[in-house]
Coordinates of N, CA and C in Angstrom, one line a residue:
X1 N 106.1 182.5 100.9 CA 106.3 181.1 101.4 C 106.2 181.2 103.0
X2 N 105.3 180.5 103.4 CA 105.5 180.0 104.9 C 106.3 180.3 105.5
X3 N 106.6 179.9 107.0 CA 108.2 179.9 107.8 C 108.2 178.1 107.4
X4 N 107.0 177.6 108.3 CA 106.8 176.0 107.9 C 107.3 175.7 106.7
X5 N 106.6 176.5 105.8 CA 108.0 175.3 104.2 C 109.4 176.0 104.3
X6 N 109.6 176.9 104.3 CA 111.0 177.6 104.4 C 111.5 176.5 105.3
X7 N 111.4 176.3 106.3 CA 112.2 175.0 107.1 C 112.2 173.7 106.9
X8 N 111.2 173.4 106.0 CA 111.0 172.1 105.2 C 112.0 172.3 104.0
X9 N 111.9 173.0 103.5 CA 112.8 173.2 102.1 C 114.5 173.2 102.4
X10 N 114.6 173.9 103.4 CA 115.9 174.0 104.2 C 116.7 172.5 104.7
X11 N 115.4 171.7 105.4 CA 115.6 170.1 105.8 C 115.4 169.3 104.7
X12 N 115.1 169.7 103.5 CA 115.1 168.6 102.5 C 116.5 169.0 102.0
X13 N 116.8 170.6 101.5 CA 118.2 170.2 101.1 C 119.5 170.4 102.1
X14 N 119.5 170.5 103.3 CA 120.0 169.7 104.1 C 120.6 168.1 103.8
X15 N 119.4 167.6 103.9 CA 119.5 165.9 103.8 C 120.0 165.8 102.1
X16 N 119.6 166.0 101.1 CA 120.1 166.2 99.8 C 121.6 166.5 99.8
X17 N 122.0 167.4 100.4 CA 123.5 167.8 100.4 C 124.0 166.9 101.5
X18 N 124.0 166.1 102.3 CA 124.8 165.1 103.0 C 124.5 163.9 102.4
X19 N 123.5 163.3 101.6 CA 123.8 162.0 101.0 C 124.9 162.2 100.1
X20 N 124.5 163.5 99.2 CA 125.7 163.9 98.0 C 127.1 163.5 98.6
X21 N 127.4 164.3 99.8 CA 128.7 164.3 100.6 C 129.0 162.7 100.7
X22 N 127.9 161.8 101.3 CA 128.7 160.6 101.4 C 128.7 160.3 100.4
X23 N 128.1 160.2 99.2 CA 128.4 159.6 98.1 C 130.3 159.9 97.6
X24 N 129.9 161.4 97.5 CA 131.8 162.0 97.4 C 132.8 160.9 98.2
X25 N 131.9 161.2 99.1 CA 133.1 160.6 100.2 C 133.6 159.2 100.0
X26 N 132.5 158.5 99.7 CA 132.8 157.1 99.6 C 133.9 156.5 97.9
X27 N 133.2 157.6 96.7 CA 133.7 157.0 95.4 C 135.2 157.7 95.8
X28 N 135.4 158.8 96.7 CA 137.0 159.4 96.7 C 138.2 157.8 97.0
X29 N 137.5 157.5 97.3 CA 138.9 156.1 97.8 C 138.3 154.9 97.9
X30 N 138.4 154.2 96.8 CA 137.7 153.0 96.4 C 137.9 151.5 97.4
X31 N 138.7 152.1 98.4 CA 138.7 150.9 99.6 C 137.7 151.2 100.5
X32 N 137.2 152.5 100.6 CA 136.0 152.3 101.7 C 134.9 151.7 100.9
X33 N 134.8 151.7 99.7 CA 133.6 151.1 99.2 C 133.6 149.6 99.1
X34 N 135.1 149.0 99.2 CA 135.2 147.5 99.4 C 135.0 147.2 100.7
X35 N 135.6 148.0 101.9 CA 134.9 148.3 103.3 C 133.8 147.8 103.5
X36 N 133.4 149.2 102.8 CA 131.7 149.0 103.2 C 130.5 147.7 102.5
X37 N 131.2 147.4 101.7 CA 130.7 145.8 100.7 C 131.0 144.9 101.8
X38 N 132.5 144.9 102.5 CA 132.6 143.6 103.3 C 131.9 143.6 104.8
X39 N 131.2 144.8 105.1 CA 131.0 145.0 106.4 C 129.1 144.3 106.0
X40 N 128.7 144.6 104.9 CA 127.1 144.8 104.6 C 127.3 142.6 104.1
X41 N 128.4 142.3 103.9 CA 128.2 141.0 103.3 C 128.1 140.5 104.7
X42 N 129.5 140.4 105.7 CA 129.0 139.3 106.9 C 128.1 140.3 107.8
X43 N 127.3 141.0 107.8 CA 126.2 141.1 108.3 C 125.2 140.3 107.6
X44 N 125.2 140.3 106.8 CA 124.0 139.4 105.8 C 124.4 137.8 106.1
X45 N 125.9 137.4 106.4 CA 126.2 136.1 106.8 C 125.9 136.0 107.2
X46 N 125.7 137.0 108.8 CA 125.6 136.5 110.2 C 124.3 136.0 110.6
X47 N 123.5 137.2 109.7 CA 122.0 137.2 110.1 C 121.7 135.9 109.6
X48 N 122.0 135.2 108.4 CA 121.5 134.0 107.8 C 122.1 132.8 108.5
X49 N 122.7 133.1 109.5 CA 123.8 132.0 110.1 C 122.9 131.6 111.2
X50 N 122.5 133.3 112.3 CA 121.2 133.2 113.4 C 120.0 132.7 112.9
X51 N 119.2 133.0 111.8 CA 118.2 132.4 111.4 C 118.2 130.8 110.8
X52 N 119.5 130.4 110.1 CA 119.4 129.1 110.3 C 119.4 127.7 111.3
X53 N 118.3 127.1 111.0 CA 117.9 125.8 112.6 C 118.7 124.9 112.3
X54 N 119.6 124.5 110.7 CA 119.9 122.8 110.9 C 121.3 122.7 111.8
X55 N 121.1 121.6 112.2 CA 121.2 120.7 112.9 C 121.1 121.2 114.5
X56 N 119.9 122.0 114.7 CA 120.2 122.6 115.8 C 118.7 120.8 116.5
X57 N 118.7 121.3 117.8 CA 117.8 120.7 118.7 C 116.3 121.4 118.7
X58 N 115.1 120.9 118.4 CA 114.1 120.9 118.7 C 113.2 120.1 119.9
X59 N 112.2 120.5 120.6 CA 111.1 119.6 121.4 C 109.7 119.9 120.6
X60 N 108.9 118.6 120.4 CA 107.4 118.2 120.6 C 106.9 119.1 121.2
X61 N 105.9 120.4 120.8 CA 105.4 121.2 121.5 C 103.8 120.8 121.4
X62 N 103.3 119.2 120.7 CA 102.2 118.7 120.8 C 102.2 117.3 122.0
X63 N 101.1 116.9 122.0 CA 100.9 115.5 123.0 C 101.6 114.6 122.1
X64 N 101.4 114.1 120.9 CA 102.3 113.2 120.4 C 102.7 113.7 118.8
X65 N 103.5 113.2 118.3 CA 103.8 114.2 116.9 C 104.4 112.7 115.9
X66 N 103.8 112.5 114.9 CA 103.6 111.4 114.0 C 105.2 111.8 113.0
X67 N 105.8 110.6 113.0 CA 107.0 111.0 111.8 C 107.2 109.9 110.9
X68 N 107.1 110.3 109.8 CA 107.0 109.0 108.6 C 108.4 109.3 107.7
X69 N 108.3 107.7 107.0 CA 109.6 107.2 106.5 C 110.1 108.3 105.1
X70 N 108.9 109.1 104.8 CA 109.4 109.8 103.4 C 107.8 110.9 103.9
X71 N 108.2 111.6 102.9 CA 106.9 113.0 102.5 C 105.5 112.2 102.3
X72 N 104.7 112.1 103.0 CA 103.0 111.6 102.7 C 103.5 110.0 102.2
X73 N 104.0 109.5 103.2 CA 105.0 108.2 103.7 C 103.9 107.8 104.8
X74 N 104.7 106.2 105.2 CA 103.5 105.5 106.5 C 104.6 106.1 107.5
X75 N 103.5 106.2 109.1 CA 104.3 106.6 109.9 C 105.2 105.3 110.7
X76 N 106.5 105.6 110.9 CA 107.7 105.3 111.3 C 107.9 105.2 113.2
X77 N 107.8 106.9 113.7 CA 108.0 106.6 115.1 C 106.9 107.7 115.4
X78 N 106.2 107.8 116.6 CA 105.3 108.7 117.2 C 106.2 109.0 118.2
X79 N 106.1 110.5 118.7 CA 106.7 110.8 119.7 C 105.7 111.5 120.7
X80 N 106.6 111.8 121.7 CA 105.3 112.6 122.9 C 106.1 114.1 122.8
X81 N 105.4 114.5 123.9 CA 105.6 115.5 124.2 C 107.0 116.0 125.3
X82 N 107.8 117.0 124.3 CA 108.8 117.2 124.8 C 110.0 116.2 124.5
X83 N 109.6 115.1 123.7 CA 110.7 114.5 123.1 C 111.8 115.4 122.1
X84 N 112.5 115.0 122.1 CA 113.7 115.8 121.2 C 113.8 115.6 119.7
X85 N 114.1 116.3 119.3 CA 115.1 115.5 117.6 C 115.4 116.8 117.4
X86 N 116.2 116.5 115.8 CA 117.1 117.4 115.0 C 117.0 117.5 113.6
X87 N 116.8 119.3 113.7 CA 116.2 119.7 112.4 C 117.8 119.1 111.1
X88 N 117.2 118.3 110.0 CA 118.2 118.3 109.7 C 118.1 119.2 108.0
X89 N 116.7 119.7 107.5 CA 116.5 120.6 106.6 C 115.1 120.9 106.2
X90 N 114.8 122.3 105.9 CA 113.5 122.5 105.5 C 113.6 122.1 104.0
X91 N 112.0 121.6 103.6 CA 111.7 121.7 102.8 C 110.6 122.4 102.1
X92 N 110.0 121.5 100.7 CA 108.6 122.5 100.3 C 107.7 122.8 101.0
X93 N 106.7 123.6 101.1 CA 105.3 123.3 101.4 C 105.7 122.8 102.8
X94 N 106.2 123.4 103.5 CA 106.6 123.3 105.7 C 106.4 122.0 105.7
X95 N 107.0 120.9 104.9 CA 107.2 119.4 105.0 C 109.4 120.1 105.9
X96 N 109.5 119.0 106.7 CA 110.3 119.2 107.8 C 110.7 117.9 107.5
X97 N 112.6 118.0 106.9 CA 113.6 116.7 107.6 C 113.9 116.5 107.9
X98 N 114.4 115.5 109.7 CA 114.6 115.4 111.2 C 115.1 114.1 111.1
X99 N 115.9 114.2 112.4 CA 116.6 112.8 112.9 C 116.3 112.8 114.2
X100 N 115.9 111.4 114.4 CA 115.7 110.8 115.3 C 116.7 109.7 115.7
X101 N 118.3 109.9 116.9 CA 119.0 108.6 116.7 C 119.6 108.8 115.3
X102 N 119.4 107.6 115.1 CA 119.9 107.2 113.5 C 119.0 107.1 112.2
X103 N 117.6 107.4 112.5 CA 116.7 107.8 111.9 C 116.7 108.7 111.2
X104 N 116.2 108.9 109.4 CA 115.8 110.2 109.2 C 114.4 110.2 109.2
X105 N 113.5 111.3 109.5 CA 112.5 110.9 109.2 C 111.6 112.7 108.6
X106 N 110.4 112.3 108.4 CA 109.4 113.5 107.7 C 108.5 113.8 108.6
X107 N 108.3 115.2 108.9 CA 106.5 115.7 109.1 C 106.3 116.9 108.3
X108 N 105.3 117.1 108.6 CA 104.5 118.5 108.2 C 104.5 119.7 109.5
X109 N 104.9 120.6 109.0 CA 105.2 121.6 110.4 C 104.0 122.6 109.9
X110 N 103.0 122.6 108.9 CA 102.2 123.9 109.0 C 101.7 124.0 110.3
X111 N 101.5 125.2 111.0 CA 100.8 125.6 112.1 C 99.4 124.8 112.3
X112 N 98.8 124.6 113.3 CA 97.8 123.9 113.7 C 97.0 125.1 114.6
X113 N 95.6 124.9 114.4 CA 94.7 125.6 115.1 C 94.2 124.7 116.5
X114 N 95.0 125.2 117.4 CA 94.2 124.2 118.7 C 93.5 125.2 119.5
X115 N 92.8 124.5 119.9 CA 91.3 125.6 121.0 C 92.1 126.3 122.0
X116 N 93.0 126.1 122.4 CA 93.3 126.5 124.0 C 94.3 127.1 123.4
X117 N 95.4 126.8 122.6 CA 96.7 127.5 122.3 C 96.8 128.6 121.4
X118 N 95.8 128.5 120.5 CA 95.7 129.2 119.1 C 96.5 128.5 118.1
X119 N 97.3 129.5 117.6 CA 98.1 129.2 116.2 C 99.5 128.7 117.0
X120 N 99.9 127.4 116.2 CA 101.2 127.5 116.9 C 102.2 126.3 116.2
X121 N 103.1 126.0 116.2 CA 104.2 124.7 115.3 C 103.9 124.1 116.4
X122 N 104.5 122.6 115.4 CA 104.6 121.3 116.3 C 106.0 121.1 116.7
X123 N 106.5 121.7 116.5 CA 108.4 121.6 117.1 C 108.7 123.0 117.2
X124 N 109.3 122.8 118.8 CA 109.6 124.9 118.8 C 110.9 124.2 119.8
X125 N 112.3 125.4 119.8 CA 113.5 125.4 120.2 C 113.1 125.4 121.6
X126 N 112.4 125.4 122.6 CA 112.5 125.2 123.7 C 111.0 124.3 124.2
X127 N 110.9 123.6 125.7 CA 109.7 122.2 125.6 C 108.8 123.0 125.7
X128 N 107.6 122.5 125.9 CA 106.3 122.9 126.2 C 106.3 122.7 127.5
X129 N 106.8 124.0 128.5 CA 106.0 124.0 130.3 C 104.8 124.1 130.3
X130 N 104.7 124.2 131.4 CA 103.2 124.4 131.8 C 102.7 125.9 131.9
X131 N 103.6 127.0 131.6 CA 103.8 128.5 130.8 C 103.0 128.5 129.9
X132 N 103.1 127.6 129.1 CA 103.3 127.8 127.7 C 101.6 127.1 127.7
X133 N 101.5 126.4 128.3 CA 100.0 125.4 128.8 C 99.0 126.5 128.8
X134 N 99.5 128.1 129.8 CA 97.9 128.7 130.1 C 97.5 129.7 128.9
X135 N 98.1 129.5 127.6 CA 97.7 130.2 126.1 C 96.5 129.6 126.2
X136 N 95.6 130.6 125.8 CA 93.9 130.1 125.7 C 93.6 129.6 127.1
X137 N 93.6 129.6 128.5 CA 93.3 128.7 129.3 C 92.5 129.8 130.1
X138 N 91.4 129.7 130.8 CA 90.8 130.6 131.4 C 91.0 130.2 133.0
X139 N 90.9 131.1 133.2 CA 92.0 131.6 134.9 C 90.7 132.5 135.4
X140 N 90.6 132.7 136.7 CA 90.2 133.3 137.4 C 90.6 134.3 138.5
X141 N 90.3 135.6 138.6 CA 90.8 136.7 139.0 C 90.8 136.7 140.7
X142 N 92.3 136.7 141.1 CA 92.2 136.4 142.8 C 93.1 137.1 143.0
X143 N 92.3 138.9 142.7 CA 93.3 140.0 143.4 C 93.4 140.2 144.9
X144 N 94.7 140.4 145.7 CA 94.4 140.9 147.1 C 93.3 142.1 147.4
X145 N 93.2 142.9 146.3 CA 92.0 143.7 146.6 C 90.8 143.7 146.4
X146 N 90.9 142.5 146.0 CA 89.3 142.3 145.8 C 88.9 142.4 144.6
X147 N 89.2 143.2 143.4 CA 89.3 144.0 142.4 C 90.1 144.3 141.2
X148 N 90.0 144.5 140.2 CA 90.9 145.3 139.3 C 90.2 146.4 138.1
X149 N 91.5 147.1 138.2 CA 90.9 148.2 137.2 C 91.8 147.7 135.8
X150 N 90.9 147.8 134.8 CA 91.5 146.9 133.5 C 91.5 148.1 132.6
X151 N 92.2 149.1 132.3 CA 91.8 149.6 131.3 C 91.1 150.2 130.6
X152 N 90.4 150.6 132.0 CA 88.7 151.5 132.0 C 87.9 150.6 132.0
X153 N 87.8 149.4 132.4 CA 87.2 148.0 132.5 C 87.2 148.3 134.5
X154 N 86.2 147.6 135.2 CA 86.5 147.2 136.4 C 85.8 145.5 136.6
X155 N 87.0 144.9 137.4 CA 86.7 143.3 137.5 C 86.9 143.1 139.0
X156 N 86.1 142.5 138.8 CA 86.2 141.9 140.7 C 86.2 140.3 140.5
X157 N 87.2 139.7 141.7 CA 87.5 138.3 141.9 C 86.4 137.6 141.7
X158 N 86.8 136.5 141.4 CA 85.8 136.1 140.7 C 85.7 135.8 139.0
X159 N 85.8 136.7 138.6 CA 86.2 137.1 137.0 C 86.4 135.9 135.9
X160 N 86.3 135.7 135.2 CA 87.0 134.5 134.6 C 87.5 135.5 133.2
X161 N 89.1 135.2 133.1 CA 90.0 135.5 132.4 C 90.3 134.5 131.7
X162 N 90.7 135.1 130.0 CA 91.0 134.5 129.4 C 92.4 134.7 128.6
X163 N 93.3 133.7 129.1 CA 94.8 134.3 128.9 C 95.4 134.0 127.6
X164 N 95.6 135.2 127.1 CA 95.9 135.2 125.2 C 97.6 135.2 125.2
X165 N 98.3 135.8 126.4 CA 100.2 135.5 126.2 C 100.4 135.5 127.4
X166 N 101.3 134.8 127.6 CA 102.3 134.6 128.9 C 103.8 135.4 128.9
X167 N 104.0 135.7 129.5 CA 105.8 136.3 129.4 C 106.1 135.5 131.1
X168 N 107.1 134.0 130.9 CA 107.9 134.0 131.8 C 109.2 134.8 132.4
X169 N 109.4 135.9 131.6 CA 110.0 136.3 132.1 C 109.7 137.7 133.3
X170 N 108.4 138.5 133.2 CA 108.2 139.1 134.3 C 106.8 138.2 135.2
X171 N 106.5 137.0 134.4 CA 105.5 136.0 135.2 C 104.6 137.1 135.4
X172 N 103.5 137.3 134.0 CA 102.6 138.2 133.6 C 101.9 137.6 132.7
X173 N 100.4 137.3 132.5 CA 99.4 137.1 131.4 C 98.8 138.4 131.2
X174 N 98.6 138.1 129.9 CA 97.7 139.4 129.1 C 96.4 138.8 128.5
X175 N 95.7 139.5 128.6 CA 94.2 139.2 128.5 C 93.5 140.4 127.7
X176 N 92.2 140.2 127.4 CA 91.4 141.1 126.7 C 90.4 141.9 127.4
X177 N 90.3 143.1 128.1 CA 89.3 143.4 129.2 C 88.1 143.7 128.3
X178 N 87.3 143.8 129.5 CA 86.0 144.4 128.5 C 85.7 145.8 127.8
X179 N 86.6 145.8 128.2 CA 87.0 147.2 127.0 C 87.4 147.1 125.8
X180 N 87.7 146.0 125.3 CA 88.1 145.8 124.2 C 89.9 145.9 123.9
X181 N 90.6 146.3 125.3 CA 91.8 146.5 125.6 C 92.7 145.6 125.9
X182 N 94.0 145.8 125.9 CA 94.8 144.5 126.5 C 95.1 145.0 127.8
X183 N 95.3 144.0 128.9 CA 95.5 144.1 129.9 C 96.7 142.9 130.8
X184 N 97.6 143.5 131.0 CA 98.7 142.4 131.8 C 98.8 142.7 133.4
X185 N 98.7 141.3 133.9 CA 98.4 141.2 135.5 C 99.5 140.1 136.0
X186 N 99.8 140.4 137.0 CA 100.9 138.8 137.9 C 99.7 137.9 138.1
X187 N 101.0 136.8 137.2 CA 99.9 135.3 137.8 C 99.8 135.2 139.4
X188 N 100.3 136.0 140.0 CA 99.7 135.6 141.5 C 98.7 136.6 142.0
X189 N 98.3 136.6 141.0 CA 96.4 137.9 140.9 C 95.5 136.5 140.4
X190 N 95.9 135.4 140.1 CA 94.8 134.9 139.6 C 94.9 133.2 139.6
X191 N 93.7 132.6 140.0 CA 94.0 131.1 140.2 C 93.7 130.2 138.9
X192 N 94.4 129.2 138.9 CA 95.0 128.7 138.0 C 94.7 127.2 138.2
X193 N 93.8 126.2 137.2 CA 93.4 125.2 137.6 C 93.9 124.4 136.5
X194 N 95.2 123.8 137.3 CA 96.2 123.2 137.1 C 95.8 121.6 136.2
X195 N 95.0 121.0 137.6 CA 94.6 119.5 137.1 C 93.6 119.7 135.9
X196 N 92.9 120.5 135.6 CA 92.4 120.2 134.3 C 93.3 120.6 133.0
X197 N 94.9 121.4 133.0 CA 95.6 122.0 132.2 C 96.5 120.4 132.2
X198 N 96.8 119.5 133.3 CA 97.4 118.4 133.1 C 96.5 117.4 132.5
X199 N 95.0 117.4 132.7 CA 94.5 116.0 131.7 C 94.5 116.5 130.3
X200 N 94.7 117.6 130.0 CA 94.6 118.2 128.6 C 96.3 117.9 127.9
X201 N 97.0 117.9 128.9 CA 98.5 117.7 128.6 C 99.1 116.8 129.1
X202 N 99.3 115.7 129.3 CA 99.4 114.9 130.3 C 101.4 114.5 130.6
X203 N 101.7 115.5 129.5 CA 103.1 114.7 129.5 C 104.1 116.4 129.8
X204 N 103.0 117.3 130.0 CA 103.5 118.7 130.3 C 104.7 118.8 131.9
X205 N 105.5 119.7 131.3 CA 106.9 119.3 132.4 C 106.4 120.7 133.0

């Protein structure tokens, strides 16, 4: 036998003899196993407590978002963008029950394919900025050097980029270079033509 499987064999029953051990360990005193039941249940609470939305707050992440009086119902109120309401339960088939005020009302939340944004809901926990605006939006490359190296790609100002994610939090778009790679740059590498991202959005904050 190898040295390779001799150390493999060694690390398999290794790990075999310490699951055994906690198994011992745990059936020796039948409170750690009620322990360990109550520790694995409110983690499972908690987790289902964070993933649950009702009655939390939503915003309109479209120009206007249609809500009717019941399920494939006439519509009731149209809202814009960045209007509020409150999820008040999911249902079948991403049909969505919400209040408006003193309103209950219905939509459909399947994802939508829009040109500029991609895939995306019509109600998300925070508004639609103007961040959120340059998904799909093509930008143009305005390095101080003149230049960039993409990934084994080279681009010079000029460029027209096409921005597939934003992160406000280091204020960075990621794009696709011609390499077939991803590539993340500071939005103050590249200009940004705002008035045509506002007649596309007109109610964008």
């Amino acid at each position: 036998m190898s040295v390779g499987r001799q150390f493999k064999r060694i690390g398999e029953t290794g790990v075999a003899l310490g699951l055994w051990g906690i198994v011992i360990w745990l059936f020796s005193k039948p409170k750690r196993i009620l322990i360990i039941l109550l520790i694995i249940f409110i983690t499972v609470f908690s987790i289902s407590l964070m993933l649950d939305d009702t009655g939390k707050t939503f915003y309109v992440n479209t120009n206007t978002l249609e809500l009717l009086d019941k399920p494939f119902g006439n519509t009731k109120i149209t809202l814009e963008m960045n209007d509020s309401l409150t999820l008040i339960s999911e249902m079948s088939d991403d049909w969505l029950k919400v209040a408006v005020g003193d309103d209950t009302l219905f939509f459909k939340d399947n994802f939508y394919n829009d040109s500029e944004l991609g895939y995306t809901y019509k109600i998300q926990k925070t508004i639609f900025s103007k961040w959120k605006a340059l998904h799909g939006q093509e930008v143009i490359l305005n390095h101080p050097d003149g230049y960039l190296e993409a990934g084994g790609s080279m681009m010079e100002n000029g460029d027209i980029i096409k921005v597939l994610d934003y992160s406000e939090y280091d204020k960075q778009i990621k794009f696709k270079n011609t390499g077939g790679s991803f590539t993340k740059i500071s939005i103050d590498y590249i200009k940004i033509n705002w008035e045509s991202i506002l007649k596309k959005y007109p109610k964008l904050l």
